[in-house]
Amino acid sequence: MRQPRTQEREWTRGLHVFYYQLSPRKRMALGQVPLAASIALVVPVAALSHPGMAADPLFRLGVLLQACLLALAAALPWERLPPGLALAIPLLDFVPIGLVRVAGLGTSMQLGVLTAIPVVWLAWSGLHPRFCLSMTFLGPLLTVWIPLAAAGNHEPGAYADVLVLPAMMLATGAVVHMLAVSSADQQRSLREARDRLQRTLEGSAREKRLLDAVLETVPVGVQAVDAAGRTSMANRQQYLNKTLAGRVPGADQDWPGIFDAAGHPLPPEQQPVMRAVRGESFSDYIIRLGEGAAQRMFSTSARPIGAPGAADGAVLAFTDVTALIQAIASKDDFLANVSHELRTPLTSVLGYIDLLRSAPGLPQNVRDGLTVVRRNAERLHRLVTDLLTAASGGIDARPAPCDLAEIVRLALASAAPAAEAAGISLHDATIDRPLPVVVDAERVAQLLDNLISNAIKYTLLGGSVTVRAARTRGGAEITVSDTGIGMSEEEAASVFDRFYRAEAARAARVPGVGLGLAIAKAIVEAHRGSIECVSRLAAGTTFTVFLPDPAPEAGQRRNEEAFAPAGQAAEREEDHHG
């Protein structure tokens, strides 16, 4: 049953489209055809069954008028005439219908029913609704009353008897008018819905073209995957990246030529697409794609689509950072080579300065001058050492049992001359003495030297620097606090970046290249610890270092090995005095 109904609806829709594709002149002629065909059918029936009716002049006149109205409907240029003029045709149709009905009185033919055709036309037209509805009653009424009046019949009952036909036509016209209004509303709603849909489709098409243009313009590989890991969208750059990685066709998650930052093959579960499918959100995940000379390095990031925990896929971005990493490596190589070449002659300069200073009979002014030269040479030596450390790409820590309290004391003693020259007081707030830990004593001493010297440089005359070391759960904690110029929250977040210097430090022309804190962080990370900076402008800065206890086997060795802070103290003093 469904298929025939569907075919019927398709046929009706096709007929409707065909009708409204016709010109106004053809539609008017087509609207007049049903009445003309009905009257044309009456002619042979009347000739056979009612010869007297066919010979009646009124009948012939009605047939002729109907033919003229059909020709008029087909001949007039309705597209250039006012729309309301089209109502003239159905109104004039009542005249031939009345003539034919009068000629057929006394026969068995119910010709008054023909008025239903112009009534339907008027009611469906949608033009001047009140006038048309009134004519659906008055038109049929005149077709039955005028013949009575022409025959000289003045009986009220005769006029009342014929009111049934006009009343029926009025009811028919009202129903047709309501159907027409409803149909017009539906058509209007459909047009509005179609227009909205068209605008939506056009807007979507414009957005898609814009998105495609953006994706193809940016030099970044962009890929969207669904919850199953299948690619739903990717730009051309990402397809090139996939080709570089030797992706297996049809397997979006299998990239054979993908490696980690160190160049080792990356397991499938650690590859960016698989991590994104699992709902992970990450940034700056460095990978390598391809092999040999064609290999490139990419910084990848991913964000899930939808709410956390109910993600419907993810979007990934692959940014080629090969040139950037190569530039960083070249810079580090340059720093390492230059630092190494500078360090050797500086060591020789410091040695010969010491020899000159130890010479007997040296005038005091020369001795003072050599002291200034040594101080600046030592400063240059520290700078070169920092550059070489920063360029090395990492710091090795060799933990061994030592006394953290003694390391703090020696670091403060080493910084005392600089603090005294700057008018700054140093305070040791360490609670536990001794404070046994297993760390790289030399590296931790370097860490404290950097933090304390940094605090002294950024503290004004009369200020103070306090160092505190104590045991805490799972390790040891060191804090270095000053009452210096401080930093903003944004500057404190970048203070551990290499070569970064706060705005206040540049404005105060405090010497430095921004490597001390970067090296301090590297030393802490080499011990698998953490370092934090809390600072406020004009309120000072506090650095907090946490050094965790070593692995269990190292902890056992710590208890077994001899603990000799005095010897370490002597070594530290010797190191600081060259």
PDB file of C-alpha atoms in Angstrom, residues 75-317:
ATOM      1  CA  ALA A  75      -6.484  35.335 -25.855  1.00  0.00           C
ATOM      2  CA  LEU A  76      -6.021  38.106 -23.260  1.00  0.00           C
ATOM      3  CA  PRO A  77      -2.450  38.878 -22.005  1.00  0.00           C
ATOM      4  CA  TRP A  78      -3.206  38.213 -18.348  1.00  0.00           C
ATOM      5  CA  GLU A  79       0.436  38.672 -17.291  1.00  0.00           C
ATOM      6  CA  ARG A  80       0.138  42.392 -18.207  1.00  0.00           C
ATOM      7  CA  LEU A  81      -3.307  42.919 -16.650  1.00  0.00           C
ATOM      8  CA  PRO A  82      -4.181  43.570 -12.984  1.00  0.00           C
ATOM      9  CA  PRO A  83      -4.640  40.289 -11.041  1.00  0.00           C
ATOM     10  CA  GLY A  84      -8.165  41.225  -9.924  1.00  0.00           C
ATOM     11  CA  LEU A  85      -9.349  41.388 -13.546  1.00  0.00           C
ATOM     12  CA  ALA A  86      -9.028  37.607 -13.772  1.00  0.00           C
ATOM     13  CA  LEU A  87     -12.180  37.348 -11.592  1.00  0.00           C
ATOM     14  CA  ALA A  88     -14.218  38.635 -14.523  1.00  0.00           C
ATOM     15  CA  ILE A  89     -14.128  35.250 -16.251  1.00  0.00           C
ATOM     16  CA  PRO A  90     -15.732  33.166 -13.438  1.00  0.00           C
ATOM     17  CA  LEU A  91     -18.236  35.987 -12.739  1.00  0.00           C
ATOM     18  CA  LEU A  92     -19.299  36.088 -16.387  1.00  0.00           C
ATOM     19  CA  ASP A  93     -19.585  32.288 -16.367  1.00  0.00           C
ATOM     20  CA  PHE A  94     -22.805  32.634 -14.357  1.00  0.00           C
ATOM     21  CA  VAL A  95     -24.463  34.216 -17.460  1.00  0.00           C
ATOM     22  CA  PRO A  96     -24.142  31.254 -19.883  1.00  0.00           C
ATOM     23  CA  ILE A  97     -24.913  28.868 -17.012  1.00  0.00           C
ATOM     24  CA  GLY A  98     -28.133  30.836 -16.278  1.00  0.00           C
ATOM     25  CA  LEU A  99     -29.169  30.827 -19.956  1.00  0.00           C
ATOM     26  CA  VAL A 100     -28.559  27.108 -20.341  1.00  0.00           C
ATOM     27  CA  ARG A 101     -30.422  26.396 -17.071  1.00  0.00           C
ATOM     28  CA  VAL A 102     -33.460  28.461 -18.145  1.00  0.00           C
ATOM     29  CA  ALA A 103     -33.557  26.642 -21.480  1.00  0.00           C
ATOM     30  CA  GLY A 104     -33.437  23.323 -19.668  1.00  0.00           C
ATOM     31  CA  LEU A 105     -36.282  24.023 -17.220  1.00  0.00           C
ATOM     32  CA  GLY A 106     -38.881  21.343 -17.352  1.00  0.00           C
ATOM     33  CA  THR A 107     -36.313  18.697 -18.292  1.00  0.00           C
ATOM     34  CA  SER A 108     -34.643  16.087 -16.130  1.00  0.00           C
ATOM     35  CA  MET A 109     -31.251  17.777 -16.502  1.00  0.00           C
ATOM     36  CA  GLN A 110     -29.975  19.510 -13.327  1.00  0.00           C
ATOM     37  CA  LEU A 111     -27.975  22.228 -15.090  1.00  0.00           C
ATOM     38  CA  GLY A 112     -27.801  24.493 -12.051  1.00  0.00           C
ATOM     39  CA  VAL A 113     -25.011  22.315 -10.686  1.00  0.00           C
ATOM     40  CA  LEU A 114     -22.737  23.870 -13.325  1.00  0.00           C
ATOM     41  CA  THR A 115     -22.480  26.936 -11.083  1.00  0.00           C
ATOM     42  CA  ALA A 116     -20.180  24.915  -8.847  1.00  0.00           C
ATOM     43  CA  ILE A 117     -17.345  25.390 -11.356  1.00  0.00           C
ATOM     44  CA  PRO A 118     -17.146  29.219 -11.228  1.00  0.00           C
ATOM     45  CA  VAL A 119     -17.918  29.060  -7.486  1.00  0.00           C
ATOM     46  CA  VAL A 120     -14.846  26.878  -6.899  1.00  0.00           C
ATOM     47  CA  TRP A 121     -12.789  29.159  -9.144  1.00  0.00           C
ATOM     48  CA  LEU A 122     -13.812  32.274  -7.208  1.00  0.00           C
ATOM     49  CA  ALA A 123     -13.318  30.692  -3.783  1.00  0.00           C
ATOM     50  CA  TRP A 124      -9.884  29.268  -4.638  1.00  0.00           C
ATOM     51  CA  SER A 125      -8.536  32.422  -6.336  1.00  0.00           C
ATOM     52  CA  GLY A 126      -7.498  34.063  -3.031  1.00  0.00           C
ATOM     53  CA  LEU A 127      -8.327  37.491  -4.513  1.00  0.00           C
ATOM     54  CA  HIS A 128     -10.721  39.778  -2.620  1.00  0.00           C
ATOM     55  CA  PRO A 129     -12.004  36.991  -0.317  1.00  0.00           C
ATOM     56  CA  ARG A 130     -15.121  38.793   0.937  1.00  0.00           C
ATOM     57  CA  PHE A 131     -16.266  39.769  -2.550  1.00  0.00           C
ATOM     58  CA  CYS A 132     -15.614  36.309  -3.964  1.00  0.00           C
ATOM     59  CA  LEU A 133     -17.459  34.554  -1.093  1.00  0.00           C
ATOM     60  CA  SER A 134     -20.428  36.832  -1.544  1.00  0.00           C
ATOM     61  CA  MET A 135     -20.487  36.082  -5.295  1.00  0.00           C
ATOM     62  CA  THR A 136     -20.478  32.326  -4.581  1.00  0.00           C
ATOM     63  CA  PHE A 137     -23.987  32.980  -3.189  1.00  0.00           C
ATOM     64  CA  LEU A 138     -25.192  35.884  -5.345  1.00  0.00           C
ATOM     65  CA  GLY A 139     -24.066  34.377  -8.663  1.00  0.00           C
ATOM     66  CA  PRO A 140     -26.101  31.137  -8.299  1.00  0.00           C
ATOM     67  CA  LEU A 141     -28.947  33.134  -6.710  1.00  0.00           C
ATOM     68  CA  LEU A 142     -29.231  35.401  -9.762  1.00  0.00           C
ATOM     69  CA  THR A 143     -29.199  32.402 -12.115  1.00  0.00           C
ATOM     70  CA  VAL A 144     -32.396  31.130 -10.438  1.00  0.00           C
ATOM     71  CA  TRP A 145     -34.164  34.379  -9.512  1.00  0.00           C
ATOM     72  CA  ILE A 146     -33.756  36.284 -12.785  1.00  0.00           C
ATOM     73  CA  PRO A 147     -35.643  33.628 -14.820  1.00  0.00           C
ATOM     74  CA  LEU A 148     -38.495  33.760 -12.264  1.00  0.00           C
ATOM     75  CA  ALA A 149     -38.616  37.536 -12.459  1.00  0.00           C
ATOM     76  CA  ALA A 150     -38.492  37.448 -16.287  1.00  0.00           C
ATOM     77  CA  ALA A 151     -41.421  34.993 -16.307  1.00  0.00           C
ATOM     78  CA  GLY A 152     -43.499  37.442 -14.177  1.00  0.00           C
ATOM     79  CA  ASN A 153     -43.700  35.096 -11.193  1.00  0.00           C
ATOM     80  CA  HIS A 154     -44.337  37.144  -8.038  1.00  0.00           C
ATOM     81  CA  GLU A 155     -45.052  34.357  -5.560  1.00  0.00           C
ATOM     82  CA  PRO A 156     -42.634  34.427  -2.566  1.00  0.00           C
ATOM     83  CA  GLY A 157     -42.758  30.655  -2.247  1.00  0.00           C
ATOM     84  CA  ALA A 158     -41.314  30.228  -5.747  1.00  0.00           C
ATOM     85  CA  TYR A 159     -38.330  32.396  -4.853  1.00  0.00           C
ATOM     86  CA  ALA A 160     -37.845  30.575  -1.560  1.00  0.00           C
ATOM     87  CA  ASP A 161     -37.874  27.148  -3.190  1.00  0.00           C
ATOM     88  CA  VAL A 162     -34.798  27.924  -5.301  1.00  0.00           C
ATOM     89  CA  LEU A 163     -32.633  29.172  -2.388  1.00  0.00           C
ATOM     90  CA  VAL A 164     -31.273  25.670  -1.798  1.00  0.00           C
ATOM     91  CA  LEU A 165     -28.884  25.865  -4.780  1.00  0.00           C
ATOM     92  CA  PRO A 166     -27.286  29.242  -3.837  1.00  0.00           C
ATOM     93  CA  ALA A 167     -26.967  28.084  -0.210  1.00  0.00           C
ATOM     94  CA  MET A 168     -25.221  24.900  -1.303  1.00  0.00           C
ATOM     95  CA  MET A 169     -22.889  26.866  -3.551  1.00  0.00           C
ATOM     96  CA  LEU A 170     -22.085  29.270  -0.690  1.00  0.00           C
ATOM     97  CA  ALA A 171     -21.231  26.337   1.567  1.00  0.00           C
ATOM     98  CA  THR A 172     -19.109  24.835  -1.188  1.00  0.00           C
ATOM     99  CA  GLY A 173     -17.369  28.174  -1.716  1.00  0.00           C
ATOM    100  CA  ALA A 174     -16.679  28.547   2.032  1.00  0.00           C
ATOM    101  CA  VAL A 175     -15.125  25.088   2.238  1.00  0.00           C
ATOM    102  CA  VAL A 176     -13.035  25.668  -0.865  1.00  0.00           C
ATOM    103  CA  HIS A 177     -11.920  29.066   0.470  1.00  0.00           C
ATOM    104  CA  MET A 178     -10.785  27.530   3.770  1.00  0.00           C
ATOM    105  CA  LEU A 179      -8.921  24.811   1.885  1.00  0.00           C
ATOM    106  CA  ALA A 180      -7.329  27.473  -0.303  1.00  0.00           C
ATOM    107  CA  VAL A 181      -6.246  29.515   2.719  1.00  0.00           C
ATOM    108  CA  SER A 182      -4.840  26.419   4.397  1.00  0.00           C
ATOM    109  CA  SER A 183      -3.053  25.404   1.229  1.00  0.00           C
ATOM    110  CA  ALA A 184      -1.665  28.924   0.839  1.00  0.00           C
ATOM    111  CA  ASP A 185      -0.411  28.860   4.441  1.00  0.00           C
ATOM    112  CA  GLN A 186       1.216  25.517   3.868  1.00  0.00           C
ATOM    113  CA  GLN A 187       2.773  26.722   0.658  1.00  0.00           C
ATOM    114  CA  ARG A 188       4.049  29.838   2.420  1.00  0.00           C
ATOM    115  CA  SER A 189       5.451  27.772   5.295  1.00  0.00           C
ATOM    116  CA  LEU A 190       7.090  25.421   2.828  1.00  0.00           C
ATOM    117  CA  ARG A 191       8.600  28.343   0.925  1.00  0.00           C
ATOM    118  CA  GLU A 192       9.888  29.896   4.153  1.00  0.00           C
ATOM    119  CA  ALA A 193      11.289  26.557   5.298  1.00  0.00           C
ATOM    120  CA  ARG A 194      12.858  26.048   1.878  1.00  0.00           C
ATOM    121  CA  ASP A 195      14.344  29.553   1.963  1.00  0.00           C
ATOM    122  CA  ARG A 196      15.690  28.982   5.484  1.00  0.00           C
ATOM    123  CA  LEU A 197      17.126  25.638   4.446  1.00  0.00           C
ATOM    124  CA  GLN A 198      18.642  27.243   1.372  1.00  0.00           C
ATOM    125  CA  ARG A 199      20.211  30.005   3.464  1.00  0.00           C
ATOM    126  CA  THR A 200      21.479  27.437   5.961  1.00  0.00           C
ATOM    127  CA  LEU A 201      22.965  25.314   3.186  1.00  0.00           C
ATOM    128  CA  GLU A 202      24.549  28.359   1.593  1.00  0.00           C
ATOM    129  CA  GLY A 203      25.938  29.444   4.975  1.00  0.00           C
ATOM    130  CA  SER A 204      27.286  25.945   5.603  1.00  0.00           C
ATOM    131  CA  ALA A 205      28.828  25.899   2.151  1.00  0.00           C
ATOM    132  CA  ARG A 206      30.470  29.284   2.781  1.00  0.00           C
ATOM    133  CA  GLU A 207      31.782  28.111   6.173  1.00  0.00           C
ATOM    134  CA  LYS A 208      33.094  24.909   4.604  1.00  0.00           C
ATOM    135  CA  ARG A 209      34.849  26.877   1.863  1.00  0.00           C
ATOM    136  CA  LEU A 210      36.308  29.220   4.491  1.00  0.00           C
ATOM    137  CA  LEU A 211      37.425  26.277   6.660  1.00  0.00           C
ATOM    138  CA  ASP A 212      38.969  24.524   3.655  1.00  0.00           C
ATOM    139  CA  ALA A 213      40.776  27.728   2.665  1.00  0.00           C
ATOM    140  CA  VAL A 214      42.122  28.216   6.199  1.00  0.00           C
ATOM    141  CA  LEU A 215      43.214  24.585   6.542  1.00  0.00           C
ATOM    142  CA  GLU A 216      44.969  24.633   3.189  1.00  0.00           C
ATOM    143  CA  THR A 217      46.611  28.002   3.905  1.00  0.00           C
ATOM    144  CA  VAL A 218      48.226  27.288   7.274  1.00  0.00           C
ATOM    145  CA  PRO A 219      51.535  25.367   7.102  1.00  0.00           C
ATOM    146  CA  VAL A 220      50.337  23.022   9.847  1.00  0.00           C
ATOM    147  CA  GLY A 221      49.022  19.505   9.441  1.00  0.00           C
ATOM    148  CA  VAL A 222      45.479  19.329  10.852  1.00  0.00           C
ATOM    149  CA  GLN A 223      43.593  16.065  11.314  1.00  0.00           C
ATOM    150  CA  ALA A 224      40.215  15.287  12.902  1.00  0.00           C
ATOM    151  CA  VAL A 225      39.496  11.711  14.013  1.00  0.00           C
ATOM    152  CA  ASP A 226      36.329  10.081  15.329  1.00  0.00           C
ATOM    153  CA  ALA A 227      36.017   8.030  18.508  1.00  0.00           C
ATOM    154  CA  ALA A 228      37.279   4.935  16.659  1.00  0.00           C
ATOM    155  CA  GLY A 229      40.387   6.731  15.366  1.00  0.00           C
ATOM    156  CA  ARG A 230      39.207   7.020  11.761  1.00  0.00           C
ATOM    157  CA  THR A 231      40.135  10.240   9.969  1.00  0.00           C
ATOM    158  CA  SER A 232      37.069  12.397   9.340  1.00  0.00           C
ATOM    159  CA  MET A 233      38.963  15.414   8.017  1.00  0.00           C
ATOM    160  CA  ALA A 234      42.555  16.311   7.193  1.00  0.00           C
ATOM    161  CA  ASN A 235      44.231  19.015   5.158  1.00  0.00           C
ATOM    162  CA  ARG A 236      46.739  18.451   2.393  1.00  0.00           C
ATOM    163  CA  GLN A 237      49.710  19.123   4.661  1.00  0.00           C
ATOM    164  CA  GLN A 238      48.637  16.332   7.006  1.00  0.00           C
ATOM    165  CA  TYR A 239      48.370  13.876   4.119  1.00  0.00           C
ATOM    166  CA  LEU A 240      51.959  14.806   3.223  1.00  0.00           C
ATOM    167  CA  ASN A 241      52.948  14.178   6.853  1.00  0.00           C
ATOM    168  CA  LYS A 242      51.254  10.772   6.748  1.00  0.00           C
ATOM    169  CA  THR A 243      53.102   9.925   3.544  1.00  0.00           C
ATOM    170  CA  LEU A 244      56.375  10.966   5.178  1.00  0.00           C
ATOM    171  CA  ALA A 245      55.642   8.607   8.077  1.00  0.00           C
ATOM    172  CA  GLY A 246      54.869   5.732   5.703  1.00  0.00           C
ATOM    173  CA  ARG A 247      51.283   5.317   6.918  1.00  0.00           C
ATOM    174  CA  VAL A 248      49.660   2.045   5.883  1.00  0.00           C
ATOM    175  CA  PRO A 249      46.613   2.800   3.634  1.00  0.00           C
ATOM    176  CA  GLY A 250      43.358   2.232   5.491  1.00  0.00           C
ATOM    177  CA  ALA A 251      45.043   2.149   8.912  1.00  0.00           C
ATOM    178  CA  ASP A 252      44.907   5.690  10.263  1.00  0.00           C
ATOM    179  CA  GLN A 253      46.522   4.700  13.553  1.00  0.00           C
ATOM    180  CA  ASP A 254      49.490   2.758  12.136  1.00  0.00           C
ATOM    181  CA  TRP A 255      52.389   5.091  11.279  1.00  0.00           C
ATOM    182  CA  PRO A 256      55.547   2.953  10.875  1.00  0.00           C
ATOM    183  CA  GLY A 257      57.963   5.844  10.351  1.00  0.00           C
ATOM    184  CA  ILE A 258      57.288   7.689  13.605  1.00  0.00           C
ATOM    185  CA  PHE A 259      59.882   8.178  16.342  1.00  0.00           C
ATOM    186  CA  ASP A 260      60.212  10.002  19.639  1.00  0.00           C
ATOM    187  CA  ALA A 261      62.300  13.147  20.125  1.00  0.00           C
ATOM    188  CA  ALA A 262      65.454  11.080  20.683  1.00  0.00           C
ATOM    189  CA  GLY A 263      64.929   9.116  17.452  1.00  0.00           C
ATOM    190  CA  HIS A 264      63.697   5.845  18.978  1.00  0.00           C
ATOM    191  CA  PRO A 265      60.695   4.047  17.373  1.00  0.00           C
ATOM    192  CA  LEU A 266      57.502   5.201  19.045  1.00  0.00           C
ATOM    193  CA  PRO A 267      55.135   2.413  20.209  1.00  0.00           C
ATOM    194  CA  PRO A 268      51.587   2.662  18.771  1.00  0.00           C
ATOM    195  CA  GLU A 269      50.059   3.458  22.172  1.00  0.00           C
ATOM    196  CA  GLN A 270      52.347   6.504  22.502  1.00  0.00           C
ATOM    197  CA  GLN A 271      51.709   7.858  19.030  1.00  0.00           C
ATOM    198  CA  PRO A 272      49.748  11.148  18.883  1.00  0.00           C
ATOM    199  CA  VAL A 273      46.651   9.745  17.159  1.00  0.00           C
ATOM    200  CA  MET A 274      46.265   6.894  19.642  1.00  0.00           C
ATOM    201  CA  ARG A 275      46.747   9.268  22.581  1.00  0.00           C
ATOM    202  CA  ALA A 276      44.103  11.594  21.141  1.00  0.00           C
ATOM    203  CA  VAL A 277      41.656   8.714  20.606  1.00  0.00           C
ATOM    204  CA  ARG A 278      42.070   7.784  24.278  1.00  0.00           C
ATOM    205  CA  GLY A 279      40.852  11.286  25.166  1.00  0.00           C
ATOM    206  CA  GLU A 280      44.226  12.765  26.104  1.00  0.00           C
ATOM    207  CA  SER A 281      44.812  16.490  25.697  1.00  0.00           C
ATOM    208  CA  PHE A 282      48.442  17.478  25.100  1.00  0.00           C
ATOM    209  CA  SER A 283      50.656  20.179  23.607  1.00  0.00           C
ATOM    210  CA  ASP A 284      54.265  20.381  22.342  1.00  0.00           C
ATOM    211  CA  TYR A 285      54.641  16.598  22.100  1.00  0.00           C
ATOM    212  CA  ILE A 286      57.809  16.310  19.994  1.00  0.00           C
ATOM    213  CA  ILE A 287      58.030  13.462  17.469  1.00  0.00           C
ATOM    214  CA  ARG A 288      60.020  12.616  14.356  1.00  0.00           C
ATOM    215  CA  LEU A 289      58.465  11.524  11.048  1.00  0.00           C
ATOM    216  CA  GLY A 290      60.313   9.739   8.280  1.00  0.00           C
ATOM    217  CA  GLU A 291      63.780   8.282   8.136  1.00  0.00           C
ATOM    218  CA  GLY A 292      67.171   9.335   6.867  1.00  0.00           C
ATOM    219  CA  ALA A 293      67.741  12.735   5.292  1.00  0.00           C
ATOM    220  CA  ALA A 294      63.994  13.280   4.800  1.00  0.00           C
ATOM    221  CA  GLN A 295      63.194  12.994   8.515  1.00  0.00           C
ATOM    222  CA  ARG A 296      61.375  15.974  10.042  1.00  0.00           C
ATOM    223  CA  MET A 297      60.585  16.930  13.635  1.00  0.00           C
ATOM    224  CA  PHE A 298      57.060  17.934  14.632  1.00  0.00           C
ATOM    225  CA  SER A 299      55.469  19.507  17.665  1.00  0.00           C
ATOM    226  CA  THR A 300      52.062  17.832  18.031  1.00  0.00           C
ATOM    227  CA  SER A 301      49.016  18.835  20.054  1.00  0.00           C
ATOM    228  CA  ALA A 302      45.531  17.379  20.478  1.00  0.00           C
ATOM    229  CA  ARG A 303      42.208  18.461  21.912  1.00  0.00           C
ATOM    230  CA  PRO A 304      39.120  16.241  22.369  1.00  0.00           C
ATOM    231  CA  ILE A 305      35.848  17.026  20.614  1.00  0.00           C
ATOM    232  CA  GLY A 306      32.972  17.338  23.073  1.00  0.00           C
ATOM    233  CA  ALA A 307      32.815  17.227  26.843  1.00  0.00           C
ATOM    234  CA  PRO A 308      35.627  15.589  28.860  1.00  0.00           C
ATOM    235  CA  GLY A 309      34.890  11.923  29.442  1.00  0.00           C
ATOM    236  CA  ALA A 310      32.393  11.814  26.574  1.00  0.00           C
ATOM    237  CA  ALA A 311      34.618  12.918  23.699  1.00  0.00           C
ATOM    238  CA  ASP A 312      33.460  12.150  20.167  1.00  0.00           C
ATOM    239  CA  GLY A 313      36.890  12.112  18.586  1.00  0.00           C
ATOM    240  CA  ALA A 314      39.668  14.686  18.623  1.00  0.00           C
ATOM    241  CA  VAL A 315      41.517  17.279  16.540  1.00  0.00           C
ATOM    242  CA  LEU A 316      45.299  17.061  16.139  1.00  0.00           C
ATOM    243  CA  ALA A 317      47.817  19.598  14.846  1.00  0.00           C
TER     244      ALA A 317
END
